Amino acid sequence: MSNSMEREITAGGLEQYGLGTRFQFGDLPLSLELGINYQFDHDYNENDKASFRRFPLEGIVYINLPGNFRIGGGARHVYSATATSTISGTSERIGFHNTRGSIVEIGYHVAPYGWVALRYVREDYLVESYSTTSTTAQPVPIGTIYDGSHIGVFLVFEN
């Protein structure tokens, strides 16, 4: 960015959009949710830009509690994680190995519309490739690990 500004792009992410399905196991207080998502964080300032993007596939098992609450845990497999930036005319691209993470979530059912949920995701990203247009930039070593763990609020719509 400019000399007087510093901004941060996090691996945890800012926005996530997805589609999925939820299965209720009859009268049992259990449900299963499967989803495919697009998650990203980005920053733009004049001619400078940076982003971190990936595609998580998630599976969560929930215990449905009294009072419209549910608590769940599950796993996610993240595909095609990529960080890119163009700052002061220098472009960089970091590719990451596909990774697995774990999810813990608590939600409240806002009938009949869907769920409001608070979740924690634990995952790490391992650098697979690095490229830059700079001749002086210090390269990001292959094998470097970045923590992508994050906390988020979700709005899940049902019909």
mmCIF file of C-alpha atoms in Angstrom:
data_model
loop_
_atom_site.group_PDB
_atom_site.id
_atom_site.type_symbol
_atom_site.label_atom_id
_atom_site.label_comp_id
_atom_site.label_asym_id
_atom_site.label_seq_id
_atom_site.Cartn_x
_atom_site.Cartn_y
_atom_site.Cartn_z
ATOM 1 C CA MET A 1 0.000 0.000 0.000
ATOM 2 C CA SER A 2 1.247 3.555 0.446
ATOM 3 C CA ASN A 3 4.163 4.456 2.719
ATOM 4 C CA SER A 4 1.824 5.830 5.393
ATOM 5 C CA MET A 5 -0.522 2.821 5.429
ATOM 6 C CA GLU A 6 -0.278 -0.739 6.565
ATOM 7 C CA ARG A 7 -3.086 -3.223 6.055
ATOM 8 C CA GLU A 8 -3.384 -6.895 6.845
ATOM 9 C CA ILE A 9 -4.968 -9.757 4.954
ATOM 10 C CA THR A 10 -5.728 -12.681 7.230
ATOM 11 C CA ALA A 11 -5.812 -16.362 6.394
ATOM 12 C CA GLY A 12 -8.840 -16.725 8.644
ATOM 13 C CA GLY A 13 -10.998 -14.820 6.238
ATOM 14 C CA LEU A 14 -13.584 -12.128 6.107
ATOM 15 C CA GLU A 15 -16.404 -13.524 4.003
ATOM 16 C CA GLN A 16 -17.682 -17.003 3.209
ATOM 17 C CA TYR A 17 -20.539 -17.928 0.897
ATOM 18 C CA GLY A 18 -21.784 -21.440 0.323
ATOM 19 C CA LEU A 19 -24.464 -23.920 -0.558
ATOM 20 C CA GLY A 20 -25.282 -27.038 1.352
ATOM 21 C CA THR A 21 -27.824 -29.439 2.709
ATOM 22 C CA ARG A 22 -28.893 -30.543 6.168
ATOM 23 C CA PHE A 23 -30.139 -34.008 7.096
ATOM 24 C CA GLN A 24 -32.273 -34.542 10.210
ATOM 25 C CA PHE A 25 -32.103 -38.104 11.599
ATOM 26 C CA GLY A 26 -35.805 -38.721 12.304
ATOM 27 C CA ASP A 27 -36.721 -38.123 15.932
ATOM 28 C CA LEU A 28 -33.107 -38.280 17.089
ATOM 29 C CA PRO A 29 -31.644 -34.965 18.255
ATOM 30 C CA LEU A 30 -28.906 -35.252 15.596
ATOM 31 C CA SER A 31 -28.440 -33.576 12.246
ATOM 32 C CA LEU A 32 -25.717 -33.522 9.593
ATOM 33 C CA GLU A 33 -24.841 -30.532 7.440
ATOM 34 C CA LEU A 34 -22.697 -30.718 4.287
ATOM 35 C CA GLY A 35 -21.608 -27.652 2.324
ATOM 36 C CA ILE A 36 -19.285 -26.305 -0.347
ATOM 37 C CA ASN A 37 -18.096 -22.730 0.160
ATOM 38 C CA TYR A 38 -16.051 -19.865 -1.240
ATOM 39 C CA GLN A 39 -14.116 -17.955 1.451
ATOM 40 C CA PHE A 40 -12.007 -14.844 0.937
ATOM 41 C CA ASP A 41 -10.402 -11.754 2.397
ATOM 42 C CA HIS A 42 -9.229 -8.838 0.278
ATOM 43 C CA ASP A 43 -8.051 -5.245 0.378
ATOM 44 C CA TYR A 44 -7.911 -2.671 -2.401
ATOM 45 C CA ASN A 45 -6.293 0.767 -2.285
ATOM 46 C CA GLU A 46 -5.860 2.796 -5.468
ATOM 47 C CA ASN A 47 -3.606 0.593 -7.649
ATOM 48 C CA ASP A 48 -2.618 -1.819 -4.858
ATOM 49 C CA LYS A 49 -4.534 -4.982 -4.014
ATOM 50 C CA ALA A 50 -4.192 -8.160 -1.981
ATOM 51 C CA SER A 51 -6.392 -11.209 -1.460
ATOM 52 C CA PHE A 52 -6.556 -14.667 0.097
ATOM 53 C CA ARG A 53 -9.106 -17.078 -1.434
ATOM 54 C CA ARG A 54 -10.062 -20.733 -0.985
ATOM 55 C CA PHE A 55 -12.843 -23.319 -1.397
ATOM 56 C CA PRO A 56 -13.760 -25.216 1.818
ATOM 57 C CA LEU A 57 -15.864 -28.396 1.729
ATOM 58 C CA GLU A 58 -17.443 -28.916 5.177
ATOM 59 C CA GLY A 59 -19.244 -31.608 7.144
ATOM 60 C CA ILE A 60 -20.675 -30.906 10.609
ATOM 61 C CA VAL A 61 -22.649 -33.173 12.979
ATOM 62 C CA TYR A 62 -24.990 -31.292 15.321
ATOM 63 C CA ILE A 63 -26.694 -32.198 18.569
ATOM 64 C CA ASN A 64 -30.017 -30.359 18.615
ATOM 65 C CA LEU A 65 -30.631 -28.926 22.080
ATOM 66 C CA PRO A 66 -33.810 -27.644 23.738
ATOM 67 C CA GLY A 67 -34.726 -24.009 23.158
ATOM 68 C CA ASN A 68 -33.796 -23.850 19.442
ATOM 69 C CA PHE A 69 -30.060 -24.313 20.084
ATOM 70 C CA ARG A 70 -27.620 -26.730 18.480
ATOM 71 C CA ILE A 71 -23.950 -27.471 19.034
ATOM 72 C CA GLY A 72 -21.771 -29.250 16.523
ATOM 73 C CA GLY A 73 -18.361 -30.319 15.443
ATOM 74 C CA GLY A 74 -16.909 -31.381 12.161
ATOM 75 C CA ALA A 75 -14.225 -31.139 9.560
ATOM 76 C CA ARG A 76 -13.425 -29.141 6.452
ATOM 77 C CA HIS A 77 -11.163 -29.816 3.518
ATOM 78 C CA VAL A 78 -9.879 -26.649 1.834
ATOM 79 C CA TYR A 79 -9.056 -26.629 -1.878
ATOM 80 C CA SER A 80 -7.173 -24.119 -4.044
ATOM 81 C CA ALA A 81 -6.011 -21.718 -1.318
ATOM 82 C CA THR A 82 -4.162 -18.816 -2.961
ATOM 83 C CA ALA A 83 -2.786 -15.488 -1.724
ATOM 84 C CA THR A 84 -2.079 -12.799 -4.334
ATOM 85 C CA SER A 85 -0.962 -9.190 -4.153
ATOM 86 C CA THR A 86 0.096 -6.341 -6.389
ATOM 87 C CA ILE A 87 1.730 -3.559 -4.391
ATOM 88 C CA SER A 88 3.704 -0.686 -5.928
ATOM 89 C CA GLY A 89 3.782 -2.573 -9.230
ATOM 90 C CA THR A 90 5.219 -5.788 -7.764
ATOM 91 C CA SER A 91 3.038 -8.906 -8.012
ATOM 92 C CA GLU A 92 3.281 -11.924 -5.721
ATOM 93 C CA ARG A 93 1.383 -15.212 -5.704
ATOM 94 C CA ILE A 94 1.497 -17.900 -3.012
ATOM 95 C CA GLY A 95 -0.148 -21.267 -3.623
ATOM 96 C CA PHE A 96 -0.958 -23.547 -0.708
ATOM 97 C CA HIS A 97 -1.397 -27.306 -0.402
ATOM 98 C CA ASN A 98 -4.975 -28.478 0.136
ATOM 99 C CA THR A 99 -5.528 -28.708 3.882
ATOM 100 C CA ARG A 100 -7.892 -30.084 6.511
ATOM 101 C CA GLY A 101 -9.309 -28.265 9.478
ATOM 102 C CA SER A 102 -11.732 -28.769 12.352
ATOM 103 C CA ILE A 103 -14.926 -26.860 13.183
ATOM 104 C CA VAL A 104 -16.800 -26.239 16.447
ATOM 105 C CA GLU A 105 -20.085 -24.347 16.195
ATOM 106 C CA ILE A 106 -23.049 -23.287 18.328
ATOM 107 C CA GLY A 107 -26.202 -22.026 16.670
ATOM 108 C CA TYR A 108 -29.654 -20.640 17.390
ATOM 109 C CA HIS A 109 -32.631 -21.461 15.145
ATOM 110 C CA VAL A 110 -34.530 -18.360 14.041
ATOM 111 C CA ALA A 111 -37.662 -20.151 12.805
ATOM 112 C CA PRO A 112 -38.652 -20.373 10.023
ATOM 113 C CA TYR A 113 -35.737 -18.568 8.345
ATOM 114 C CA GLY A 114 -32.598 -20.420 9.377
ATOM 115 C CA TRP A 115 -29.751 -20.222 11.875
ATOM 116 C CA VAL A 116 -27.437 -17.688 13.469
ATOM 117 C CA ALA A 117 -24.226 -19.420 14.505
ATOM 118 C CA LEU A 118 -20.882 -18.706 16.137
ATOM 119 C CA ARG A 119 -18.041 -20.960 15.007
ATOM 120 C CA TYR A 120 -14.357 -21.599 15.510
ATOM 121 C CA VAL A 121 -12.231 -23.137 12.750
ATOM 122 C CA ARG A 122 -8.724 -24.508 13.342
ATOM 123 C CA GLU A 123 -6.529 -24.985 10.254
ATOM 124 C CA ASP A 124 -3.020 -24.390 8.901
ATOM 125 C CA TYR A 125 -1.868 -23.592 5.364
ATOM 126 C CA LEU A 126 1.400 -25.006 3.978
ATOM 127 C CA VAL A 127 3.109 -23.033 1.180
ATOM 128 C CA GLU A 128 3.340 -25.114 -2.007
ATOM 129 C CA SER A 129 4.511 -22.480 -4.516
ATOM 130 C CA TYR A 130 5.675 -18.864 -4.660
ATOM 131 C CA SER A 131 6.183 -16.474 -7.559
ATOM 132 C CA THR A 132 6.897 -12.748 -7.853
ATOM 133 C CA THR A 133 7.709 -10.131 -10.474
ATOM 134 C CA SER A 134 10.271 -8.558 -8.121
ATOM 135 C CA THR A 135 13.986 -9.184 -8.499
ATOM 136 C CA THR A 136 14.733 -8.051 -4.930
ATOM 137 C CA ALA A 137 11.862 -9.518 -2.868
ATOM 138 C CA GLN A 138 12.711 -12.126 -0.264
ATOM 139 C CA PRO A 139 10.917 -15.312 -1.401
ATOM 140 C CA VAL A 140 8.464 -17.109 0.845
ATOM 141 C CA PRO A 141 10.090 -20.505 1.531
ATOM 142 C CA ILE A 142 8.226 -23.585 0.311
ATOM 143 C CA GLY A 143 6.949 -25.424 3.390
ATOM 144 C CA THR A 144 6.221 -22.281 5.434
ATOM 145 C CA ILE A 145 3.098 -22.771 7.575
ATOM 146 C CA TYR A 146 0.473 -20.051 8.080
ATOM 147 C CA ASP A 147 -2.217 -20.270 10.756
ATOM 148 C CA GLY A 148 -5.667 -19.918 9.171
ATOM 149 C CA SER A 149 -7.662 -20.417 12.374
ATOM 150 C CA HIS A 150 -10.574 -18.045 12.834
ATOM 151 C CA ILE A 151 -13.824 -17.247 14.628
ATOM 152 C CA GLY A 152 -16.891 -16.192 12.690
ATOM 153 C CA VAL A 153 -20.602 -15.436 12.809
ATOM 154 C CA PHE A 154 -22.739 -17.286 10.273
ATOM 155 C CA LEU A 155 -26.208 -16.637 8.898
ATOM 156 C CA VAL A 156 -27.639 -19.856 7.455
ATOM 157 C CA PHE A 157 -30.866 -19.555 5.451
ATOM 158 C CA GLU A 158 -33.274 -22.504 5.057
ATOM 159 C CA ASN A 159 -36.450 -23.119 3.152
#
